[in-house]
Amino acid sequence: MDMKKVVAIKILLVLAISVVSTSCKKSSSSKNSSRATGWQINSRDGGFQYNTDFKEQETSPGLVFIEGGTFTKGRVQDDVMHDWNNSPNQQHVQSFYMDETEVTNAMYMEYLDWIKRVYPPSDENFRAIYHGALPDTLVWRNRLGFNEVMTENYLRHPGYGEYPVVGVSWIQAVEFANWRSDRVNEYNLEKAGYLKRDAKVTDVNSDQTFSTDTYINAPTLTYGGNEEIINPERGNKRFARTDADGNETNIYATRETGIISPKYRLPTETEWEYAALGLSEIRSYNLYRGRKKYPWDGQYTRSGKRKIRGDQMANFKQGKGDYGGIAGWSDDGADITNAVKSYEPNDYGLYDMAGNVAEWVADVYRPIVDDEFNDFNYYRGNVYTKNALNEDGTVKVVTVDDIVYDTLSNGKVVARNLPGEILKVPVDENETYLRTNFDRSNEINFRDGDRRSSRYFENFGDDEEGEKDNETRKMYNSPKHTITRDSLGNIIREYDKRSNRTSLINDEVRVYKGGSWKDREYWLDPAQRRYFPQDMATDYIGFRCAMSRVGSKSKKKNKTKN
């Protein structure tokens, strides 16, 4: 080939590579240039503001990251209790975060202190708010046992500060998670300069409180509309801008800023079981397929490591009359609960996923997991709501006069909502019409006791007169006790004594997982599941919080090729 032609071809190749390289650089050279319109993002002159520097979700206080994946949920050992309620099924879980330890007495006391300061129980209008949040310390009492030292000291004494809180109902655990969400986001906004410094302590009261939902939907109504708090003169508001007329814009943080984190909540049963198994380091096929018995590796409760060989890996009941071993040489170092982090964590860095205390999870209990309908982020308990609106279309924020109190089945009174929060109402036909993914607000009973899921549907739910209707045809025919209060506040109890009640399962019983200091080894298996009324508490059930992850599945840096 002619040398001139060779040189010409080389020049053309160099130019082509240069053009391709330039075009690639142009496509990613400006992260503040919109690929949709070409307009500038985050311009000083205003316009669309978006956090283009966002890398990934920041891990919130107390949490550890759990990378999602697939696993075998359910029974992997002999079902000696013959419950038949945890048949193995394959599930996939999205990545999420979970508390590394159970919520401790010290953490819960911080919650009680905040309520006491904001809604002082000395005020008759707020007394029920504080009392409704108090753990039931009487759970420690036993008819034939002397446990008054725990009744009087376990919650408040500093000697038990790092022990898991107990005596907390499922309802109280949910309220703690809601409170924690607001306090963390309140602090995040303060750090970013969107809220007055230290207002969360110095300025908060029953008329001036912070709610995450309220700030997102109507920021000017947080803190009672106090402009000094919600729009401080000095701050480091990243997305605040000044328009042509000298007026400030984007002075309130939105979801687009990435500053407001998802909410703390109770983990679903599937999330809890997946996290407890700690499968991240396991590559054995048999273990992956559901042969892991404990949160730690191996088939025994004692450690095989040379340094701590023979030590128990969890706090549980060893046998009849044996809650901790022989004095001076204790099997697990505890008789009741033990301080968190007293035992080795699992491969995710989670402590006490077996033993110490059992833990509430979010799910409503049913004996069967309907994996045929859903095998992704499985959860039973969805009740969909929306923001209540005023006549002018603005969101309705709860005031002191709008607080609703519920009387629970045990006579305890709890506040359903608090001042500063947005009032929630069930979704209606405007949201469900012609939808294929959900068709009502309350989906707890979906495919549960209806014609599609029950072979003997017609035989369920006969009432005393032998009549049948849509309300009485239910698979789980539990007693329906009622409790009310008269004009003087006295409790009026009406017990359901009908003989045709066949079950204790209803829509108000929740799943709890994991063994406790009071349980034998059998219950340490993460697959085991039990249930308890959501408004009652015990001395062996505690809880920990979880948080959803937004963005990528993994925390590894994404590598893209041009």
JSON list of N, CA and C in Angstrom, two decimals, residues 61 181-193 195 200 210 259:
[
{"chain": "A", "resi": 61, "resn": "PRO", "atom": "N", "xyz": [-28.01, 7.37, 62.40]},
{"chain": "A", "resi": 61, "resn": "PRO", "atom": "CA", "xyz": [-27.50, 6.95, 63.70]},
{"chain": "A", "resi": 61, "resn": "PRO", "atom": "C", "xyz": [-28.01, 5.57, 64.12]},
{"chain": "A", "resi": 181, "resn": "SER", "atom": "N", "xyz": [-37.54, 9.20, 63.71]},
{"chain": "A", "resi": 181, "resn": "SER", "atom": "CA", "xyz": [-37.42, 9.74, 62.34]},
{"chain": "A", "resi": 181, "resn": "SER", "atom": "C", "xyz": [-37.42, 11.26, 62.36]},
{"chain": "A", "resi": 182, "resn": "ASP", "atom": "N", "xyz": [-38.35, 11.84, 63.11]},
{"chain": "A", "resi": 182, "resn": "ASP", "atom": "CA", "xyz": [-38.47, 13.29, 63.15]},
{"chain": "A", "resi": 182, "resn": "ASP", "atom": "C", "xyz": [-37.26, 13.93, 63.81]},
{"chain": "A", "resi": 183, "resn": "ARG", "atom": "N", "xyz": [-36.74, 13.32, 64.86]},
{"chain": "A", "resi": 183, "resn": "ARG", "atom": "CA", "xyz": [-35.60, 13.93, 65.54]},
{"chain": "A", "resi": 183, "resn": "ARG", "atom": "C", "xyz": [-34.34, 13.87, 64.67]},
{"chain": "A", "resi": 184, "resn": "VAL", "atom": "N", "xyz": [-34.13, 12.79, 63.95]},
{"chain": "A", "resi": 184, "resn": "VAL", "atom": "CA", "xyz": [-32.95, 12.67, 63.10]},
{"chain": "A", "resi": 184, "resn": "VAL", "atom": "C", "xyz": [-33.04, 13.65, 61.94]},
{"chain": "A", "resi": 185, "resn": "ASN", "atom": "N", "xyz": [-34.19, 13.76, 61.28]},
{"chain": "A", "resi": 185, "resn": "ASN", "atom": "CA", "xyz": [-34.33, 14.70, 60.18]},
{"chain": "A", "resi": 185, "resn": "ASN", "atom": "C", "xyz": [-34.29, 16.15, 60.66]},
{"chain": "A", "resi": 186, "resn": "GLU", "atom": "N", "xyz": [-34.81, 16.40, 61.84]},
{"chain": "A", "resi": 186, "resn": "GLU", "atom": "CA", "xyz": [-34.72, 17.73, 62.43]},
{"chain": "A", "resi": 186, "resn": "GLU", "atom": "C", "xyz": [-33.25, 18.13, 62.61]},
{"chain": "A", "resi": 187, "resn": "TYR", "atom": "N", "xyz": [-32.44, 17.20, 63.07]},
{"chain": "A", "resi": 187, "resn": "TYR", "atom": "CA", "xyz": [-31.02, 17.46, 63.26]},
{"chain": "A", "resi": 187, "resn": "TYR", "atom": "C", "xyz": [-30.30, 17.63, 61.92]},
{"chain": "A", "resi": 188, "resn": "ASN", "atom": "N", "xyz": [-30.66, 16.80, 60.93]},
{"chain": "A", "resi": 188, "resn": "ASN", "atom": "CA", "xyz": [-30.04, 16.92, 59.61]},
{"chain": "A", "resi": 188, "resn": "ASN", "atom": "C", "xyz": [-30.31, 18.29, 58.99]},
{"chain": "A", "resi": 189, "resn": "LEU", "atom": "N", "xyz": [-31.53, 18.78, 59.12]},
{"chain": "A", "resi": 189, "resn": "LEU", "atom": "CA", "xyz": [-31.90, 20.08, 58.56]},
{"chain": "A", "resi": 189, "resn": "LEU", "atom": "C", "xyz": [-31.21, 21.21, 59.31]},
{"chain": "A", "resi": 190, "resn": "GLU", "atom": "N", "xyz": [-31.03, 21.03, 60.61]},
{"chain": "A", "resi": 190, "resn": "GLU", "atom": "CA", "xyz": [-30.31, 22.05, 61.39]},
{"chain": "A", "resi": 190, "resn": "GLU", "atom": "C", "xyz": [-28.86, 22.13, 60.94]},
{"chain": "A", "resi": 191, "resn": "LYS", "atom": "N", "xyz": [-28.22, 20.98, 60.74]},
{"chain": "A", "resi": 191, "resn": "LYS", "atom": "CA", "xyz": [-26.82, 20.97, 60.29]},
{"chain": "A", "resi": 191, "resn": "LYS", "atom": "C", "xyz": [-26.66, 21.62, 58.93]},
{"chain": "A", "resi": 192, "resn": "ALA", "atom": "N", "xyz": [-27.68, 21.46, 58.07]},
{"chain": "A", "resi": 192, "resn": "ALA", "atom": "CA", "xyz": [-27.61, 22.02, 56.72]},
{"chain": "A", "resi": 192, "resn": "ALA", "atom": "C", "xyz": [-28.02, 23.49, 56.68]},
{"chain": "A", "resi": 193, "resn": "GLY", "atom": "N", "xyz": [-28.38, 24.05, 57.82]},
{"chain": "A", "resi": 193, "resn": "GLY", "atom": "CA", "xyz": [-28.71, 25.46, 57.89]},
{"chain": "A", "resi": 193, "resn": "GLY", "atom": "C", "xyz": [-30.15, 25.81, 57.58]},
{"chain": "A", "resi": 195, "resn": "LEU", "atom": "N", "xyz": [-32.77, 25.03, 59.60]},
{"chain": "A", "resi": 195, "resn": "LEU", "atom": "CA", "xyz": [-33.49, 25.29, 60.84]},
{"chain": "A", "resi": 195, "resn": "LEU", "atom": "C", "xyz": [-32.56, 26.03, 61.81]},
{"chain": "A", "resi": 200, "resn": "LYS", "atom": "N", "xyz": [-34.34, 22.74, 68.39]},
{"chain": "A", "resi": 200, "resn": "LYS", "atom": "CA", "xyz": [-34.92, 21.47, 68.78]},
{"chain": "A", "resi": 200, "resn": "LYS", "atom": "C", "xyz": [-34.94, 21.27, 70.29]},
{"chain": "A", "resi": 210, "resn": "PHE", "atom": "N", "xyz": [-41.60, 19.71, 65.35]},
{"chain": "A", "resi": 210, "resn": "PHE", "atom": "CA", "xyz": [-41.17, 19.39, 64.00]},
{"chain": "A", "resi": 210, "resn": "PHE", "atom": "C", "xyz": [-41.69, 18.02, 63.60]},
{"chain": "A", "resi": 259, "resn": "ILE", "atom": "N", "xyz": [-31.23, 15.65, 51.69]},
{"chain": "A", "resi": 259, "resn": "ILE", "atom": "CA", "xyz": [-30.94, 15.85, 53.11]},
{"chain": "A", "resi": 259, "resn": "ILE", "atom": "C", "xyz": [-31.91, 15.09, 54.00]}
]
